[in-house]
Amino acid sequence: MQKVFDNCVALDKRCYQAYGLSEDILMEHAAAGMANYIRKHFAEGASVLIAAGMGNNGADGIALARQLHGAYDVRLYLPFALRSEMAKVQFERAVAVGVKMVDAISEAEIVVDALFGAGLNRDLDEETVHILHQLNALHGHKIACDIPTGVGAKGTLIPMAFRADVTVTMGAYKEALFLDACKDVVGQILRADLGVSASVYEGEIHSWLLEASDLKLPSRRARSTHKGTFGHAAVFCGEKEGAGIISGMAAATFGAGLTTLVVHEKVTPPPYLMHATVVPDNASAMAIGMGLGCHFESAFLQKYVVKSHLPVVLDADSFYSEEILAILEQRDREVVITPHPKEFVVLWKILTGEALSVAEVQERRFEVVRSFNAKYPHVTLLLKGSNMLIMQEDRLYINPHGCSKLSKGGSGDVLSGLIVSLLAQGYTAMDAAIQASLALGAAANNYAGSSYAMLATDLVNEVGRLEVK
């Protein structure tokens, strides 16, 4: 996993003050990060159009033009008068080596956006929007310098953005790159070092980016085991019984030694799932909410859910129940909640009386998750989305591995099943949420069918094919 920062201002400042690295040195390394990517993926002689802005992001682009000049067909487009001193210095250097300046946008094999970088906090003017439309219409491979122009300081699009195939971000990963709103414009995100390694550049932080290599699947290497060794997951199966059955299938597939559906009336689950009208005495974790409806009476929920000591996953219909949400006050219990944005709006209203819209949650995902954590630090919150956010006790993890294949009913039920399976096997709430979310993303990305065709059952099957590394 990698550290993620709100911004890099303090990190750059430490480079100046503690390491004696000038702004010029950092800028040369920023440009070199992009240049190295281009050299690795494109043969010499390829055409490169660089659109550079008036500030230091533009200066990075101008420096890139100089570094590539002579080996590539470089064209530098400067639509605005240069303002920053470093941009002016880099321009003089570019002119000195003979970089070609152009006054119009035209097709190129490589298109670099260096107009505006991180920290943009105002709407783009009409001229910049027009330039972005022109750049986005080009067919070349598109690279964003640090962050695509049009992605604001908090990750929102203002009002549109350069659509990059690759974003080469400078120094450290930034939260703005991982807001759901900019998932389709950042492309692949790569990090460039700025004259020192990441371990030296970065400071202490409590936010991390999860990588595919962080996935650690449940292990069954020990030979002397039995079904009780791997826990017993109890999954509530309510009015929409399919949701509970799917969740139970996921729990069993992900390693729970036993999985029981807690039912109100008879259902017909797969033969490997048990069912009972109460939570089994030997259950080691439970999940509730998926298709729950109003099947279970208050006295039943109080006895078997609210007053239970078992680790619990709350999902879906749980967030509409004040009775079930009382569990969030239990500080000595492992609790994971997995709302999507609309469900978060409902539970937040119940918990605080504050009305949020889904749009507000999506625009302020990091802020919203931290606000919940301040109120319930002991609860593990997994806010669903294109980039899942997982937080407990000031530790925030970003899972960027979601994909559009998951945009179908039942995917969330699978996730709840994966989490309760790990809880039943003895994982902590945070570890269960992290590993289940990574497994969900890996399984979805491994699905070989059409992107629109994946069913929840396909997803469960893909979970069963994941390999221990």
Coordinates of C-alpha atoms in Angstrom, one line a residue:
M1 CA 0.0 0.0 0.0
Q2 CA 1.0 3.6 -0.6
K3 CA 0.6 6.8 1.4
V4 CA -2.0 9.3 0.2
F5 CA -1.9 13.0 1.1
D6 CA -4.5 15.9 0.9
N7 CA -1.8 17.9 -0.9
C8 CA 2.0 18.1 -1.2
V9 CA 2.7 21.7 -0.2
A10 CA 4.2 20.8 3.2
L11 CA 6.2 17.9 1.6
D12 CA 7.7 20.2 -1.0
K13 CA 8.5 22.8 1.6
R14 CA 10.5 20.2 3.6
C15 CA 12.5 19.4 0.5
Y16 CA 13.5 23.1 0.2
Q17 CA 14.2 23.6 3.9
A18 CA 15.6 20.2 5.1
Y19 CA 17.2 18.7 2.1
G20 CA 18.4 21.8 0.2
L21 CA 16.5 20.8 -2.9
S22 CA 15.4 23.9 -4.9
E23 CA 12.1 24.3 -6.7
D24 CA 14.1 24.0 -9.9
I25 CA 15.5 20.6 -8.9
L26 CA 12.0 19.3 -8.0
M27 CA 10.7 20.6 -11.3
E28 CA 13.4 18.9 -13.3
H29 CA 12.6 15.6 -11.6
A30 CA 8.8 16.1 -12.2
A31 CA 9.5 16.6 -15.9
A32 CA 11.8 13.6 -16.0
G33 CA 9.1 11.4 -14.5
M34 CA 6.9 12.2 -17.5
A35 CA 9.8 12.0 -19.9
N36 CA 10.8 8.5 -18.7
Y37 CA 7.3 7.3 -19.1
I38 CA 7.3 8.5 -22.7
R39 CA 10.7 7.0 -23.5
K40 CA 9.6 3.7 -22.1
H41 CA 6.4 3.5 -24.1
F42 CA 7.1 5.4 -27.4
A43 CA 9.9 5.2 -29.9
E44 CA 12.1 8.2 -30.6
G45 CA 10.7 10.4 -33.3
A46 CA 7.1 10.2 -32.0
S47 CA 5.2 13.4 -32.1
V48 CA 4.4 15.1 -28.8
L49 CA 2.0 18.0 -28.2
I50 CA 2.4 19.7 -24.8
A51 CA -0.2 22.2 -23.7
A52 CA 1.4 24.2 -20.9
G53 CA -0.3 26.7 -18.6
M54 CA 0.8 29.9 -16.9
G55 CA 2.0 28.6 -13.6
N56 CA 4.3 25.9 -12.2
N57 CA 2.3 23.0 -13.7
G58 CA 2.9 24.7 -17.1
A59 CA 6.6 25.0 -16.1
D60 CA 6.7 21.2 -15.6
G61 CA 5.4 20.9 -19.1
I62 CA 7.8 23.3 -20.6
A63 CA 10.7 21.5 -18.9
L64 CA 9.4 18.2 -20.4
A65 CA 9.4 19.8 -23.8
R66 CA 13.1 20.7 -23.4
Q67 CA 14.0 17.2 -22.1
L68 CA 12.3 15.5 -25.0
H69 CA 13.5 17.9 -27.7
G70 CA 15.9 16.3 -30.2
A71 CA 14.7 12.8 -29.6
Y72 CA 11.0 13.4 -30.2
D73 CA 9.0 15.7 -32.5
V74 CA 8.0 18.1 -29.8
R75 CA 5.5 20.9 -30.2
L76 CA 4.9 23.3 -27.2
Y77 CA 1.5 25.1 -27.1
L78 CA 1.3 28.1 -24.7
P79 CA -2.2 29.5 -24.7
F80 CA -1.7 32.0 -21.8
A81 CA 0.9 34.6 -20.8
L82 CA 3.3 33.0 -18.4
R83 CA 3.0 34.2 -14.8
S84 CA 5.2 32.1 -12.5
E85 CA 8.9 32.9 -12.4
M86 CA 9.8 29.2 -12.9
A87 CA 7.6 29.0 -16.0
K88 CA 9.5 32.0 -17.4
V89 CA 12.8 30.4 -16.6
Q90 CA 11.8 27.1 -18.2
F91 CA 10.5 28.9 -21.3
E92 CA 13.9 30.7 -21.7
R93 CA 15.7 27.3 -21.5
A94 CA 13.2 25.7 -24.0
V95 CA 13.8 28.5 -26.5
A96 CA 17.6 28.2 -26.0
V97 CA 17.6 24.6 -27.1
G98 CA 15.2 25.2 -30.0
V99 CA 11.9 23.7 -28.8
K100 CA 9.2 24.4 -31.5
M101 CA 6.4 26.6 -30.4
V102 CA 2.9 26.3 -32.0
D103 CA -0.1 28.5 -31.8
A104 CA -2.8 25.9 -32.4
I105 CA -3.7 22.4 -31.2
S106 CA -3.2 19.6 -33.7
E107 CA -3.0 15.8 -33.7
A108 CA 0.0 14.1 -32.1
E109 CA 0.9 10.6 -31.0
I110 CA 1.3 11.9 -27.4
V111 CA -0.7 14.7 -25.9
V112 CA 0.4 16.2 -22.6
D113 CA -1.9 18.3 -20.4
A114 CA 0.2 20.7 -18.2
L115 CA -2.3 23.5 -18.0
F116 CA -3.4 23.5 -14.3
G117 CA -2.1 21.2 -11.6
A118 CA -3.2 20.2 -8.1
G119 CA -5.0 22.7 -5.9
L120 CA -7.3 24.2 -8.5
N121 CA -10.1 25.9 -6.5
R122 CA -12.1 27.8 -9.1
D123 CA -14.2 27.0 -12.2
L124 CA -12.4 27.0 -15.5
D125 CA -13.0 29.9 -17.8
E126 CA -14.5 29.5 -21.2
E127 CA -11.2 29.6 -23.0
T128 CA -9.7 26.8 -20.9
V129 CA -12.8 24.7 -21.3
H130 CA -12.6 25.2 -25.1
I131 CA -8.9 24.1 -25.0
L132 CA -9.8 21.0 -23.1
H133 CA -12.5 20.1 -25.6
Q134 CA -9.9 20.4 -28.3
L135 CA -7.4 18.3 -26.4
N136 CA -9.9 15.6 -25.5
A137 CA -10.9 15.3 -29.2
L138 CA -7.4 14.3 -30.2
H139 CA -6.6 10.7 -30.8
G140 CA -3.1 10.5 -29.3
H141 CA -2.1 8.9 -26.0
K142 CA -3.0 11.5 -23.3
I143 CA -0.8 12.2 -20.3
A144 CA -1.8 14.5 -17.4
C145 CA 0.9 16.3 -15.5
D146 CA 0.3 15.8 -11.8
I147 CA -3.5 15.9 -12.1
P148 CA -5.8 16.4 -15.1
T149 CA -6.8 20.0 -15.7
G150 CA -10.3 20.5 -14.4
V151 CA -10.0 18.2 -11.4
G152 CA -10.4 20.5 -8.4
A153 CA -8.4 20.5 -5.2
K154 CA -11.0 18.2 -3.6
G155 CA -11.4 15.9 -6.7
T156 CA -14.5 17.4 -8.2
L157 CA -14.7 18.3 -11.9
I158 CA -15.0 22.1 -12.4
P159 CA -16.9 21.7 -14.7
M160 CA -15.1 19.2 -16.9
A161 CA -11.6 17.8 -17.2
F162 CA -8.9 16.6 -19.5
R163 CA -9.5 12.9 -20.1
A164 CA -6.1 11.3 -19.4
D165 CA -5.0 7.8 -20.3
V166 CA -2.2 8.2 -17.7
T167 CA -1.7 10.7 -14.9
V168 CA 1.9 11.1 -13.7
T169 CA 1.4 12.7 -10.3
M170 CA 4.3 14.4 -8.6
G171 CA 6.0 13.4 -5.3
A172 CA 3.0 11.6 -3.7
Y173 CA -0.5 10.4 -4.3
K174 CA -3.2 12.9 -3.6
E175 CA -6.7 12.3 -2.4
A176 CA -8.2 14.4 -5.2
L177 CA -7.1 11.7 -7.7
F178 CA -9.4 9.1 -6.0
L179 CA -12.7 10.9 -5.8
D180 CA -15.4 8.9 -7.7
A181 CA -16.1 11.9 -9.9
C182 CA -12.7 11.8 -11.5
K183 CA -12.4 8.0 -11.9
D184 CA -12.9 8.3 -15.7
V185 CA -10.5 11.2 -16.3
V186 CA -7.4 10.2 -14.4
G187 CA -6.6 7.0 -16.2
Q188 CA -3.7 5.0 -14.8
I189 CA -2.1 6.8 -12.0
L190 CA 1.7 6.8 -11.7
R191 CA 3.9 8.6 -9.2
A192 CA 7.2 10.4 -10.1
D193 CA 9.8 11.0 -7.4
L194 CA 11.1 14.5 -7.0
G195 CA 14.8 14.0 -6.3
V196 CA 14.5 11.8 -3.3
S197 CA 12.8 8.5 -2.8
A198 CA 9.2 8.3 -1.6
S199 CA 10.3 7.1 1.8
V200 CA 12.3 10.4 2.3
Y201 CA 9.8 12.7 0.6
E202 CA 6.7 11.5 2.4
G203 CA 5.9 12.3 6.0
E204 CA 3.7 10.6 8.5
I205 CA 0.1 10.0 7.4
H206 CA -3.0 8.0 8.3
S207 CA -4.3 7.5 4.7
W208 CA -3.3 4.7 2.4
L209 CA -3.9 3.6 -1.1
L210 CA -4.6 -0.2 -1.4
E211 CA -2.7 -2.1 -4.1
A212 CA -3.7 -5.4 -5.7
S213 CA -0.6 -6.9 -4.0
D214 CA -2.2 -6.1 -0.6
L215 CA -4.8 -8.9 -1.1
K216 CA -4.1 -11.8 1.3
L217 CA -6.6 -14.6 0.8
P218 CA -7.7 -16.8 3.7
S219 CA -5.1 -19.5 4.2
R220 CA -5.8 -23.3 4.6
R221 CA -2.2 -24.5 4.7
A222 CA -2.6 -26.3 8.0
R223 CA -3.6 -29.9 7.5
S224 CA -5.1 -30.8 10.9
T225 CA -8.3 -28.7 10.8
H226 CA -12.0 -29.2 10.7
K227 CA -15.0 -27.1 9.7
G228 CA -15.2 -25.5 13.1
T229 CA -11.7 -24.2 12.7
F230 CA -12.9 -21.7 10.1
G231 CA -15.9 -20.2 11.9
H232 CA -19.6 -20.1 11.4
A233 CA -21.2 -17.2 9.5
A234 CA -24.9 -16.4 10.2
V235 CA -26.5 -14.4 7.4
F236 CA -30.0 -13.0 7.8
C237 CA -32.3 -13.9 4.9
G238 CA -35.3 -11.5 4.7
E239 CA -38.2 -10.6 2.4
K240 CA -36.0 -10.4 -0.7
E241 CA -34.4 -13.8 0.0
G242 CA -32.1 -13.8 -3.0
A243 CA -29.9 -11.1 -1.4
G244 CA -29.4 -13.2 1.7
I245 CA -28.7 -16.4 -0.3
I246 CA -26.1 -14.6 -2.5
S247 CA -24.4 -13.2 0.6
G248 CA -24.4 -16.7 2.2
M249 CA -22.9 -18.2 -1.0
A250 CA -20.2 -15.6 -0.9
A251 CA -19.5 -16.3 2.8
A252 CA -19.2 -20.0 2.2
T253 CA -17.0 -19.6 -0.9
F254 CA -14.6 -17.3 0.9
G255 CA -13.8 -19.8 3.5
A256 CA -16.3 -19.8 6.4
G257 CA -16.4 -23.4 7.8
L258 CA -20.1 -23.2 8.2
T259 CA -22.7 -20.8 6.8
T260 CA -26.3 -20.6 8.1
L261 CA -29.1 -18.5 6.6
V262 CA -31.3 -17.1 9.4
V263 CA -34.8 -17.3 8.0
H264 CA -38.3 -16.3 8.9
E265 CA -39.9 -18.9 6.6
K266 CA -38.6 -21.7 4.5
V267 CA -36.3 -20.9 1.6
T268 CA -34.5 -23.0 -1.0
P269 CA -30.8 -22.2 -0.8
P270 CA -28.0 -24.2 -2.4
P271 CA -27.4 -27.4 -0.5
Y272 CA -24.2 -26.3 1.1
L273 CA -26.0 -23.5 3.0
M274 CA -27.8 -24.4 6.2
H275 CA -30.8 -22.5 7.4
A276 CA -32.4 -21.9 10.8
T277 CA -35.0 -19.7 12.4
V278 CA -32.6 -18.4 15.0
V279 CA -28.9 -17.5 15.1
P280 CA -27.0 -20.8 15.8
D281 CA -25.3 -20.9 19.2
N282 CA -22.0 -21.6 17.7
A283 CA -22.1 -18.7 15.2
S284 CA -18.9 -16.6 15.2
A285 CA -20.2 -13.6 13.1
M286 CA -23.4 -12.4 11.5
A287 CA -24.5 -10.2 8.7
I288 CA -27.8 -8.5 8.4
G289 CA -29.7 -6.1 6.1
M290 CA -29.4 -7.6 2.7
G291 CA -33.0 -7.8 1.4
L292 CA -34.1 -7.8 5.1
G293 CA -37.4 -5.9 4.8
C294 CA -39.7 -6.2 7.8
H295 CA -39.5 -10.0 8.2
F296 CA -38.2 -10.1 11.8
E297 CA -40.0 -8.7 14.8
S298 CA -38.4 -6.2 17.2
A299 CA -38.0 -8.7 20.1
F300 CA -36.2 -11.2 17.8
L301 CA -33.8 -8.5 16.5
Q302 CA -33.1 -7.3 20.1
K303 CA -32.3 -10.8 21.3
Y304 CA -30.3 -12.1 18.4
V305 CA -28.7 -9.0 16.8
V306 CA -28.7 -5.9 19.0
K307 CA -27.8 -7.6 22.3
S308 CA -25.5 -10.1 20.7
H309 CA -21.7 -10.0 21.2
L310 CA -20.9 -11.4 17.8
P311 CA -19.0 -9.4 15.2
V312 CA -21.5 -8.0 12.7
V313 CA -21.8 -6.6 9.2
L314 CA -24.6 -4.1 8.7
D315 CA -25.8 -3.5 5.1
A316 CA -28.8 -2.3 3.0
D317 CA -32.0 -2.3 5.0
S318 CA -30.1 -2.1 8.3
F319 CA -29.6 1.6 7.6
Y320 CA -33.3 2.3 7.7
S321 CA -33.7 0.8 11.2
E322 CA -33.0 2.9 14.2
E323 CA -33.2 -0.3 16.3
I324 CA -30.4 -2.0 14.4
L325 CA -28.3 1.2 14.1
A326 CA -28.2 1.2 17.9
I327 CA -25.4 -1.3 17.4
L328 CA -23.1 1.5 16.4
E329 CA -22.9 2.7 20.0
Q330 CA -21.4 -0.7 21.1
R331 CA -17.7 0.1 21.5
D332 CA -16.7 -3.4 22.5
R333 CA -18.0 -5.1 19.4
E334 CA -16.5 -5.6 15.9
V335 CA -18.8 -3.7 13.6
V336 CA -18.6 -3.2 9.8
I337 CA -21.1 -1.1 7.9
T338 CA -21.2 -1.0 4.1
P339 CA -23.5 1.7 2.8
H340 CA -23.7 3.0 -0.7
P341 CA -24.1 6.8 -0.9
K342 CA -27.9 6.8 -0.8
E343 CA -27.9 4.5 2.2
F344 CA -25.3 6.7 3.9
V345 CA -27.7 9.7 3.5
V346 CA -30.4 7.8 5.3
L347 CA -28.3 6.5 8.2
W348 CA -26.6 9.9 8.7
K349 CA -30.0 11.6 9.0
I350 CA -31.1 9.0 11.6
L351 CA -27.9 9.3 13.5
T352 CA -27.4 13.1 13.5
G353 CA -30.5 14.7 12.1
E354 CA -28.3 16.3 9.4
A355 CA -29.8 16.1 5.9
L356 CA -27.3 15.3 3.1
S357 CA -27.9 14.7 -0.6
V358 CA -26.3 11.9 -2.5
A359 CA -24.6 14.5 -4.6
E360 CA -23.1 16.1 -1.5
V361 CA -21.8 12.7 -0.2
Q362 CA -20.2 12.0 -3.6
E363 CA -18.6 15.5 -3.8
R364 CA -17.3 15.2 -0.2
R365 CA -16.6 11.5 0.2
F366 CA -13.4 12.0 2.2
E367 CA -14.9 14.6 4.4
V368 CA -18.1 12.6 5.0
V369 CA -16.1 9.4 5.9
R370 CA -14.0 11.4 8.4
S371 CA -17.1 13.0 9.9
F372 CA -18.6 9.6 10.6
N373 CA -15.3 8.4 12.0
A374 CA -15.1 11.3 14.4
K375 CA -18.5 10.3 15.8
Y376 CA -18.0 6.5 15.7
P377 CA -14.3 5.9 15.6
H378 CA -14.6 2.2 16.7
V379 CA -16.9 1.3 13.8
T380 CA -15.4 0.3 10.5
L381 CA -17.1 2.2 7.7
L382 CA -16.8 1.0 4.1
L383 CA -18.4 3.6 1.8
K384 CA -19.1 1.9 -1.5
G385 CA -18.3 3.6 -4.8
S386 CA -16.0 3.4 -7.7
N387 CA -13.2 3.9 -5.2
M388 CA -14.3 2.3 -1.9
L389 CA -13.3 4.2 1.3
I390 CA -12.6 2.2 4.4
M391 CA -12.1 3.9 7.8
Q392 CA -11.7 3.2 11.5
E393 CA -9.9 4.9 14.3
D394 CA -8.3 7.6 12.1
R395 CA -7.0 5.1 9.6
L396 CA -8.4 5.6 6.1
Y397 CA -7.8 3.2 3.2
I398 CA -8.7 3.8 -0.5
N399 CA -9.5 0.8 -2.6
P400 CA -9.4 2.0 -6.3
H401 CA -9.9 -1.4 -7.8
G402 CA -13.7 -1.3 -8.4
C403 CA -15.0 -1.4 -11.9
S404 CA -18.3 -0.9 -13.8
K405 CA -18.9 -4.7 -13.8
L406 CA -19.9 -4.3 -10.2
S407 CA -22.7 -1.9 -11.1
K408 CA -25.4 -4.4 -10.8
G409 CA -27.8 -5.6 -8.0
G410 CA -26.2 -8.3 -5.8
S411 CA -22.6 -7.1 -5.9
G412 CA -23.1 -5.5 -2.5
D413 CA -24.6 -8.7 -1.1
V414 CA -21.5 -10.5 -2.2
L415 CA -19.3 -8.0 -0.4
S416 CA -21.2 -8.4 2.8
G417 CA -20.8 -12.1 2.5
L418 CA -17.1 -11.8 2.0
I419 CA -16.7 -9.6 5.0
V420 CA -18.8 -11.8 7.4
S421 CA -16.9 -14.8 6.2
L422 CA -13.6 -13.2 7.3
L423 CA -15.1 -12.0 10.6
A424 CA -16.3 -15.5 11.3
Q425 CA -12.7 -16.7 10.6
G426 CA -11.4 -14.3 13.3
Y427 CA -10.3 -11.3 11.2
T428 CA -10.6 -7.9 12.8
A429 CA -13.3 -5.6 11.4
M430 CA -10.8 -3.4 9.6
D431 CA -8.8 -6.3 8.1
A432 CA -12.1 -8.1 7.0
A433 CA -13.3 -5.0 5.2
I434 CA -10.0 -4.4 3.5
Q435 CA -9.4 -7.9 2.3
A436 CA -13.0 -8.5 1.3
S437 CA -13.0 -5.3 -0.7
L438 CA -9.8 -6.3 -2.5
A439 CA -11.1 -9.7 -3.2
L440 CA -14.3 -8.2 -4.7
G441 CA -12.4 -5.9 -7.0
A442 CA -10.0 -8.7 -8.1
A443 CA -12.9 -11.1 -8.8
A444 CA -14.8 -8.5 -10.8
N445 CA -11.7 -7.5 -12.8
N446 CA -11.0 -11.2 -13.5
Y447 CA -14.4 -11.8 -15.0
A448 CA -13.9 -12.6 -18.7
G449 CA -17.4 -12.0 -19.9
S450 CA -18.9 -8.9 -21.3
S451 CA -18.7 -5.9 -18.9
Y452 CA -22.5 -5.7 -18.7
A453 CA -23.1 -9.4 -18.2
M454 CA -21.6 -10.3 -14.8
L455 CA -24.1 -11.6 -12.3
A456 CA -23.7 -11.9 -8.6
T457 CA -23.3 -15.6 -8.9
D458 CA -20.5 -15.1 -11.5
L459 CA -18.8 -12.8 -9.0
V460 CA -19.0 -15.5 -6.3
N461 CA -17.5 -18.0 -8.7
E462 CA -14.6 -15.7 -9.5
V463 CA -14.0 -15.2 -5.8
G464 CA -13.5 -19.0 -5.7
R465 CA -10.9 -18.8 -8.4
L466 CA -8.7 -16.2 -6.8
E467 CA -5.2 -17.6 -6.1
V468 CA -3.1 -17.3 -2.9
K469 CA 0.2 -15.6 -3.7

